[in-house]
Coordinates of C-alpha atoms and ligand atoms in Angstrom, one line a residue:
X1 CA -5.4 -25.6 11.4
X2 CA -5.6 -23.3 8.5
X3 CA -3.1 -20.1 9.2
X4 CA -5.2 -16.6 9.0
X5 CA -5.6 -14.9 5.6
X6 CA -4.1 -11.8 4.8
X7 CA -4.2 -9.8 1.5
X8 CA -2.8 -6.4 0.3
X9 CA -1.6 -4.9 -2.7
X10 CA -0.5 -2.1 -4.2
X11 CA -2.0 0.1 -7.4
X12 CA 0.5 -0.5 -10.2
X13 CA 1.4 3.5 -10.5
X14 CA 5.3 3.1 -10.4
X15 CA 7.7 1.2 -8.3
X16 CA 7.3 1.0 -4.6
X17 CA 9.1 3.9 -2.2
X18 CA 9.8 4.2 1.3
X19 CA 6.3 4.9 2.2
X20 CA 5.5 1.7 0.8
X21 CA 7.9 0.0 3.4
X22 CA 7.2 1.9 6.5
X23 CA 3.4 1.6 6.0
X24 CA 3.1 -2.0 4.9
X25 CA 5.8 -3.9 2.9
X26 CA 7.4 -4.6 6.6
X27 CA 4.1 -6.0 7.9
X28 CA 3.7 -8.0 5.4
X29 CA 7.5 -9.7 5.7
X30 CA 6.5 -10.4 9.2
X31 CA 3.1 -12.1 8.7
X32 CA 4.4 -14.4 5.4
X33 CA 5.7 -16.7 7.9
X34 CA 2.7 -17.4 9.5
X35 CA -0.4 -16.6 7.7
X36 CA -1.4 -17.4 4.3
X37 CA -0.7 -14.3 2.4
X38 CA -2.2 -13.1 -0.6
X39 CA -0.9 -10.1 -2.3
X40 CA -2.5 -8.5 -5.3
X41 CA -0.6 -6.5 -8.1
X42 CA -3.6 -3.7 -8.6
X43 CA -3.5 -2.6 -11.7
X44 CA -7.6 -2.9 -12.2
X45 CA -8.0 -0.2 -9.5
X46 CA -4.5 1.4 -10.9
X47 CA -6.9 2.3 -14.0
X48 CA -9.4 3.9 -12.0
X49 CA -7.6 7.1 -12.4
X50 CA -5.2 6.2 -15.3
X51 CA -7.5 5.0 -18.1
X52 CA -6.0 7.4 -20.6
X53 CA -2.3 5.8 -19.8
X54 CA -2.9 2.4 -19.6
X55 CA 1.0 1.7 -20.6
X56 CA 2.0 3.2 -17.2
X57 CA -0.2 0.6 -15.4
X58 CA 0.9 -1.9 -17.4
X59 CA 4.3 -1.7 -17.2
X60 CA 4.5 -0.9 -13.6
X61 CA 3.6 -4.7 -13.3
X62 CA 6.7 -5.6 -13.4
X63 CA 8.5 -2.5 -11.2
X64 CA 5.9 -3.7 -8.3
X65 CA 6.5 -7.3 -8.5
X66 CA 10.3 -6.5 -8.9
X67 CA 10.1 -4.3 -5.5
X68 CA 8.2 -7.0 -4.2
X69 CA 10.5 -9.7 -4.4
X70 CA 13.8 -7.4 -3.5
X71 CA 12.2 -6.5 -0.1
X72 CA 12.2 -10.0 0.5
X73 CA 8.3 -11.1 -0.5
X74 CA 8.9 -14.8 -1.0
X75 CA 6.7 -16.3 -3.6
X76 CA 6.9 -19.6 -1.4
X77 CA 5.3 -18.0 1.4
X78 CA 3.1 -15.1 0.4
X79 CA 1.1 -15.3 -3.6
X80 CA 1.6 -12.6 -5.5
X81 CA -1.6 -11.9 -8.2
X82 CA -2.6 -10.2 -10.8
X83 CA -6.0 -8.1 -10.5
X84 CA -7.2 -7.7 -13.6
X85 CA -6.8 -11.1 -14.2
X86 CA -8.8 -12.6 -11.8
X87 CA -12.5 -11.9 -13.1
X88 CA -14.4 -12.8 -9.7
X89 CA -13.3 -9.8 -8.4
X90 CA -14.7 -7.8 -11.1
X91 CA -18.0 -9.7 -10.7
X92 CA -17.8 -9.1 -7.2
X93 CA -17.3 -5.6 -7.0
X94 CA -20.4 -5.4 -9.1
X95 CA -22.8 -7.2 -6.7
X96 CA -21.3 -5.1 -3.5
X97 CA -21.9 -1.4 -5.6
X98 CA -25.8 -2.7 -4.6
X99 CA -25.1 -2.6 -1.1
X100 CA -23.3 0.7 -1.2
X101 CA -24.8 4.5 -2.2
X102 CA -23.4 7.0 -4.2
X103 CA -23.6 9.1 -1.1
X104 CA -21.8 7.0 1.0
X105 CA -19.2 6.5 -1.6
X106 CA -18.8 10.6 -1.5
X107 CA -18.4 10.8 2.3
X108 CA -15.3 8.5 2.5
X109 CA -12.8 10.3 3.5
X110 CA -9.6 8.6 1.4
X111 CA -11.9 9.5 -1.7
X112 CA -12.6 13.2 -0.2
X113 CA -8.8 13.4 -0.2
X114 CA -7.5 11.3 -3.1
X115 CA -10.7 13.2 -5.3
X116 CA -9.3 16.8 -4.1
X117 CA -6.0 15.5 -4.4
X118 CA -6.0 14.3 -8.1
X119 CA -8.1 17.9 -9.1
X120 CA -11.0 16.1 -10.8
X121 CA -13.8 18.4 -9.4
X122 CA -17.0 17.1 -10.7
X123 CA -15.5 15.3 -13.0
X124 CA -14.7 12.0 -11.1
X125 CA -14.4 8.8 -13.0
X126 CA -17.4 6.5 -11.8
X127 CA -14.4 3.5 -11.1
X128 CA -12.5 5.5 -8.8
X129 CA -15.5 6.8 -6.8
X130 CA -16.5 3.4 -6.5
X131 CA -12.9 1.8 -5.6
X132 CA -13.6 1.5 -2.2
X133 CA -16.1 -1.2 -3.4
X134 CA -13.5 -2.9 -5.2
X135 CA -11.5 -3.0 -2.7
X136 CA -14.3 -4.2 -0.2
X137 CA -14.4 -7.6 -3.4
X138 CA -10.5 -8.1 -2.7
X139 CA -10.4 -8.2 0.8
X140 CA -13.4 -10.5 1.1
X141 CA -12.9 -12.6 -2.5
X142 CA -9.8 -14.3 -0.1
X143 CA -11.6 -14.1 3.6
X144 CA -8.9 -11.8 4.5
X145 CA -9.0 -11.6 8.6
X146 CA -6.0 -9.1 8.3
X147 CA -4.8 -6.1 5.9
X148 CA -1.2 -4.5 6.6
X149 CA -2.4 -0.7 4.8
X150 CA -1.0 2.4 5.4
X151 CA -3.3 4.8 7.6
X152 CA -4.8 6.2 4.7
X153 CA -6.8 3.3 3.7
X154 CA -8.3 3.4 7.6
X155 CA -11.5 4.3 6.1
X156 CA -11.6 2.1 3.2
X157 CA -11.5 -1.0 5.3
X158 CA -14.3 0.3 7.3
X159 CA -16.5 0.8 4.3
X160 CA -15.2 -3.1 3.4
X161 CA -16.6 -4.1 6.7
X162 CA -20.0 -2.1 6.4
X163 CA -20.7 -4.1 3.0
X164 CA -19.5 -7.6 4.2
X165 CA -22.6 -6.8 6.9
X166 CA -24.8 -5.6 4.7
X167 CA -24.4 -9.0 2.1
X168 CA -24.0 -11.7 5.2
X169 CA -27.7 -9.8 6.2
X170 CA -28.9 -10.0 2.7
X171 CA -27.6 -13.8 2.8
X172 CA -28.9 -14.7 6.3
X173 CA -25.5 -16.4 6.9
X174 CA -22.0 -15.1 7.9
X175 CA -20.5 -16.0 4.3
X176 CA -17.9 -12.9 4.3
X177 CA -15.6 -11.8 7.2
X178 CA -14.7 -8.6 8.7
X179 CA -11.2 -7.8 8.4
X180 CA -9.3 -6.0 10.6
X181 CA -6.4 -2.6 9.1
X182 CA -3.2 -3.2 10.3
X183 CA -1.7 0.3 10.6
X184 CA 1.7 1.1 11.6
X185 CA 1.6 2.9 14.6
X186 CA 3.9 5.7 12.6
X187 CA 1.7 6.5 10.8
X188 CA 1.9 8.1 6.9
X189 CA 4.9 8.6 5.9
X190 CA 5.5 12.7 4.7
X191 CA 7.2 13.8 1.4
X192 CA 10.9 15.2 2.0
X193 CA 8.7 19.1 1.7
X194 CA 7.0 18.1 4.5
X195 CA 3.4 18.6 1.9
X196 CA 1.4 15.5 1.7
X197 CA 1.9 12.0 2.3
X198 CA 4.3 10.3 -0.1
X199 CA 2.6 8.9 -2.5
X200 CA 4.0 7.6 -5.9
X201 CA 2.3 10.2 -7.9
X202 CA 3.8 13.2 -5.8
X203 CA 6.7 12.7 -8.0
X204 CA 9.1 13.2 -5.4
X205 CA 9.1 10.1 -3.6
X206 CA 12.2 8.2 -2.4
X207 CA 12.1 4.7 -4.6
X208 CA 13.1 1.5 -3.0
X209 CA 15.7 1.6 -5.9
X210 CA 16.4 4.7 -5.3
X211 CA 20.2 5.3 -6.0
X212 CA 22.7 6.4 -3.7
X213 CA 23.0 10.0 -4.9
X214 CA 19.0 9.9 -5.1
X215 CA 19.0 9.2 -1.4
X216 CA 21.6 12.1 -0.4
X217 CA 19.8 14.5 -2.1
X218 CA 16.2 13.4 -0.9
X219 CA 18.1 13.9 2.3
X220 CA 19.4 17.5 1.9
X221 CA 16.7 18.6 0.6
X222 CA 14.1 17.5 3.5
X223 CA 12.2 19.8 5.5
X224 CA 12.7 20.4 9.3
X225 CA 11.9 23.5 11.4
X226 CA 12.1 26.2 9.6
X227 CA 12.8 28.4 12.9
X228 CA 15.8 26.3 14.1
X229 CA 18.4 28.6 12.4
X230 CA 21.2 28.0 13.9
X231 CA 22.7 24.9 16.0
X232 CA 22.2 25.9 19.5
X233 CA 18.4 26.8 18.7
X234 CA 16.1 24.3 20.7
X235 CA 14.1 22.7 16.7
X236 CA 10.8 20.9 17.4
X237 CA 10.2 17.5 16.3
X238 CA 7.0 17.2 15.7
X239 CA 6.3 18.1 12.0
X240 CA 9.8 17.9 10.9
X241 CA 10.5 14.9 8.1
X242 CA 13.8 13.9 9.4
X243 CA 12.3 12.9 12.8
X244 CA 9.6 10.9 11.2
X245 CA 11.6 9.1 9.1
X246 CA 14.2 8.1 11.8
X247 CA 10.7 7.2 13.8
X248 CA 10.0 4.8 10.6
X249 CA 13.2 3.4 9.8
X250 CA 15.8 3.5 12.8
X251 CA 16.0 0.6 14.6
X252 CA 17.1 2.2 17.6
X253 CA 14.8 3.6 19.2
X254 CA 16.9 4.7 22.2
X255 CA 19.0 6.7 20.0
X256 CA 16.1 7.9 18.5
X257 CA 14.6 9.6 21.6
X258 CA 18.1 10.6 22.4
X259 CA 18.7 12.6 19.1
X260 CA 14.8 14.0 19.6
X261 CA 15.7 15.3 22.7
X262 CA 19.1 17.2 22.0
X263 CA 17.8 18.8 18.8
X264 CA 14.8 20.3 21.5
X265 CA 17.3 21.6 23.8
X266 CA 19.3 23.3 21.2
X267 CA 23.2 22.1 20.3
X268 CA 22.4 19.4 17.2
X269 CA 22.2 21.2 13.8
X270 CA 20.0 20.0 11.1
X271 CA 23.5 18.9 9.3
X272 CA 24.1 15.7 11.7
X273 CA 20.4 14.7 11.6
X274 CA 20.7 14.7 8.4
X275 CA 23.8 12.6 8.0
X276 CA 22.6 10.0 10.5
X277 CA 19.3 9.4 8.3
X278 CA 21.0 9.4 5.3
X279 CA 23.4 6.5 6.7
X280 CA 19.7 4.8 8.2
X281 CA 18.5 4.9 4.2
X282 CA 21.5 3.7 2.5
X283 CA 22.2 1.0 4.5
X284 CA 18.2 0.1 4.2
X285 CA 18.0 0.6 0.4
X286 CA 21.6 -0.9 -0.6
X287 CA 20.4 -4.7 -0.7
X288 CA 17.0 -3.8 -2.0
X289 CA 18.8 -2.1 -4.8
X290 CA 21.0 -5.0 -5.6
X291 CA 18.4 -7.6 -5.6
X292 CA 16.2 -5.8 -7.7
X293 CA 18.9 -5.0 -10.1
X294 CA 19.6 -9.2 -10.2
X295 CA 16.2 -9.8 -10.4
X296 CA 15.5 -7.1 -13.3
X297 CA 17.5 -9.7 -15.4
X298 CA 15.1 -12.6 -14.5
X299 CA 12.1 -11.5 -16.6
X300 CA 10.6 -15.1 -17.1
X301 CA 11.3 -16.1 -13.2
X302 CA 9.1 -12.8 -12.2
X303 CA 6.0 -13.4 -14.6
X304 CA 6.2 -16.8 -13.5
X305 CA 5.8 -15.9 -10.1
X306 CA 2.9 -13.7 -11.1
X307 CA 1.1 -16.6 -13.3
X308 CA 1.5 -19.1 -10.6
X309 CA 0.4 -16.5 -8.0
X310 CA -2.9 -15.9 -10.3
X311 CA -3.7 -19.7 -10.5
X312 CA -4.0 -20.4 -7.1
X313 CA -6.0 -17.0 -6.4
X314 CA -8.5 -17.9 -9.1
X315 CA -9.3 -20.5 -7.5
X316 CA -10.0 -19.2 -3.9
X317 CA -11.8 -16.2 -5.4
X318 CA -14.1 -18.1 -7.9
X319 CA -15.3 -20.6 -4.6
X320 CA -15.8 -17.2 -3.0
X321 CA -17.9 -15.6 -5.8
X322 CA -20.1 -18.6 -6.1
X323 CA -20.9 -18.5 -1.9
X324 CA -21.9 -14.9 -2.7
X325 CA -24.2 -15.1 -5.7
X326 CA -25.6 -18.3 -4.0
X327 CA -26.0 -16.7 -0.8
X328 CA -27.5 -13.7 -2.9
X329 CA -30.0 -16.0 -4.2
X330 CA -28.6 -15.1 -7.8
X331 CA -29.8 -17.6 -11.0
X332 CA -27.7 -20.2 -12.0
X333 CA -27.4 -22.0 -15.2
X334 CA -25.6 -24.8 -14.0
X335 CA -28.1 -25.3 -11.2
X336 CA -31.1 -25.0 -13.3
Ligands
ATP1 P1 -0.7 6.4 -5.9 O1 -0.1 7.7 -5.8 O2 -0.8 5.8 -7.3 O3 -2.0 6.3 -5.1 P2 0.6 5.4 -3.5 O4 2.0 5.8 -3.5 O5 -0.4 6.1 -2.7 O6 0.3 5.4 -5.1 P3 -0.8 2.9 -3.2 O7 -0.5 1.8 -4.1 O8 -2.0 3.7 -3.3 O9 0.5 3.8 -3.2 O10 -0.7 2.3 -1.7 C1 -0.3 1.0 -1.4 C2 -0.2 0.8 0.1 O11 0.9 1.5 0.6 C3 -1.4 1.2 0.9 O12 -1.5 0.3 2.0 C4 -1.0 2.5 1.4 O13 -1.7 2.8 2.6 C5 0.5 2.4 1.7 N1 1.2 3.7 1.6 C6 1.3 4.4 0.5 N2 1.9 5.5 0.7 C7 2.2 5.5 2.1 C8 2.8 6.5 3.0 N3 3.3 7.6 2.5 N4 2.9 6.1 4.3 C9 2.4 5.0 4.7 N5 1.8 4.1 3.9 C10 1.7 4.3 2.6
MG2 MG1 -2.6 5.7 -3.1

């Protein structure tokens, strides 16, 4: 039997950080063994909101593949591709903006935040109001059943599933398939102030490469409760970064809850929470640091992986394009 599809990818803004792990990289390691997993370098939605620096989103190819294969991606199990080169996608994206208003487009409320987030007022570029679209072409251009995302793209993948009912309608067949968010039950993953979800263009994200001084002082530097001044004040939990990032990355939980419920009753300083997370993070970054570094010298192995990845996706998202504009009723040449 054919193993469930799944497909994700990340916007080629800069290398991949520790949001990037808690909200999806570790998904994805877990379903490569048993699903057929697609997962797309985005550097065609990257542009959405970087036209004017296309050299970032070209040269953070390479950083995202590289993070990629250091978290332990393996190109045997999961294919990594390229967006931009893989026209259906394009050509579907263009077909679904028909099903889809302006209106609606304006409602969702990832683009509510990433519009109000990124300052452009009025001035929104038409591609990044109409990602979610894009997006909706991905997820279906490889019958994705499944999509590891952070929380934040919640909303996106519903919009996905309102078009995908909209075209099978307009097709009078089930040609495209829901798909189903797989979101971490943590949750997004803060920036050390506390402010905002991490997010590479915060500038003050913690990089999967992230070096071990980098680390320490992402550490120090990380919000908790303001109030708990001194170490026999009971701190609260809830809203402070240290907590949710032993929540994301300790494996024990036990200790976890342990640690949570000390620092509430007062007697655990925001010292020795902060030297057991920034043992948690080293020992989670150290090989992904050391990989990367190998790999960084393997240039030709990486693009290779890329190219490979592309070829086979071409090929299940052209077969998915021609269902589409068939079951669209769309003119073809070929056919005539
Ligand atoms: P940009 O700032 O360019 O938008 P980003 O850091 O938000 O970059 P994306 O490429 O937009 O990263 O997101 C890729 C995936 O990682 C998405 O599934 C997203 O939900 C997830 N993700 C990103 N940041 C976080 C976070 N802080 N917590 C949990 N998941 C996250
Ligand atoms: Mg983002």
């Amino acid at each position: 039997m054919a193993k469930p599809i799944v497909l994700t990818g990340d916007r080629t803004t800069g290398p991949l950080h520790l949001g990037h792990y808690a909200g999806s990289l570790q998904t994805r390691l877990k379903l490569q063994k048993d699903h057929d997993q697609f997962v797309l370098l985005a550097d065609s939605q990257a542009l959405t909101d970087n036209a004017h620096r296309p050299e970032k989103v070209r040269e953070n190819i390479l950083e995202v593949a590289l993070d990629y294969l250091a978290v332990g991606i393996d190109p045997d199990l999961s294919t990594i591709c390229l967006q931009s080169h893989l026209p259906a996608l394009a050509e579907l994206s263009m077909l679904y903006l028909n099903f889809v208003t302006v209106a609606r487009l304006e409602r969702n409320p990832t683009i509510k935040d990433e519009v109000r987030a990124r300052g452009f007022g009025r001035n929104i570029p038409a591609g990044f109001l109409c990602y979610p679209a894009a997006q909706a072409a991905d997820i279906t251009a490889f019958k994705a059943a499944l999509v590891p995302v952070g929380e934040d793209q919640a909303p996106i993948i519903e919009q996905t599933n309102e078009i995908v009912r909209r075209i099978n309608a307009q097709a009078g067949s089930e040609i495209l398939l829901e798909a189903m968010a797989l979101i971490p039950k943590a949750g997004r993953l803060p920036n050390p102030d506390g402010k905002g979800k991490m997010s590479k263009s915060s500038g003050s994200a913690i990089l999967l490469s992230a070096s071990p001084d980098e680390i320490y002082a992402a550490v120090r530097g990380m919000f908790t409760d303001p109030n708990h001044l001194h170490v026999q004040d009971p701190g609260h939990v809830d809203g402070n970064v240290v907590f949710a990032f032993l929540d994301a990355f300790c494996d024990d939980l036990g200790e976890v809850e342990s640690l949570k419920n000390h620092y509430q009753q007062g007697g655990l300083g925001d010292q020795a929470i902060k030297k057991r997370l920034d043992q948690v993070l080293q020992a989670l970054i150290a090989p992904i640091r050391t990989r990367r570094a190998e790999l960084a010298r393997e240039k030709a192995f990486v693009i290779d992986v890329i190219r490979r990845g592309t070829e086979r996706a071409k090929q299940v998202t052209e077969a998915t394009k021609q269902e589409v504009a068939e079951g669209l009723g769309l003119f073809s040449l070929s056919r005539a």
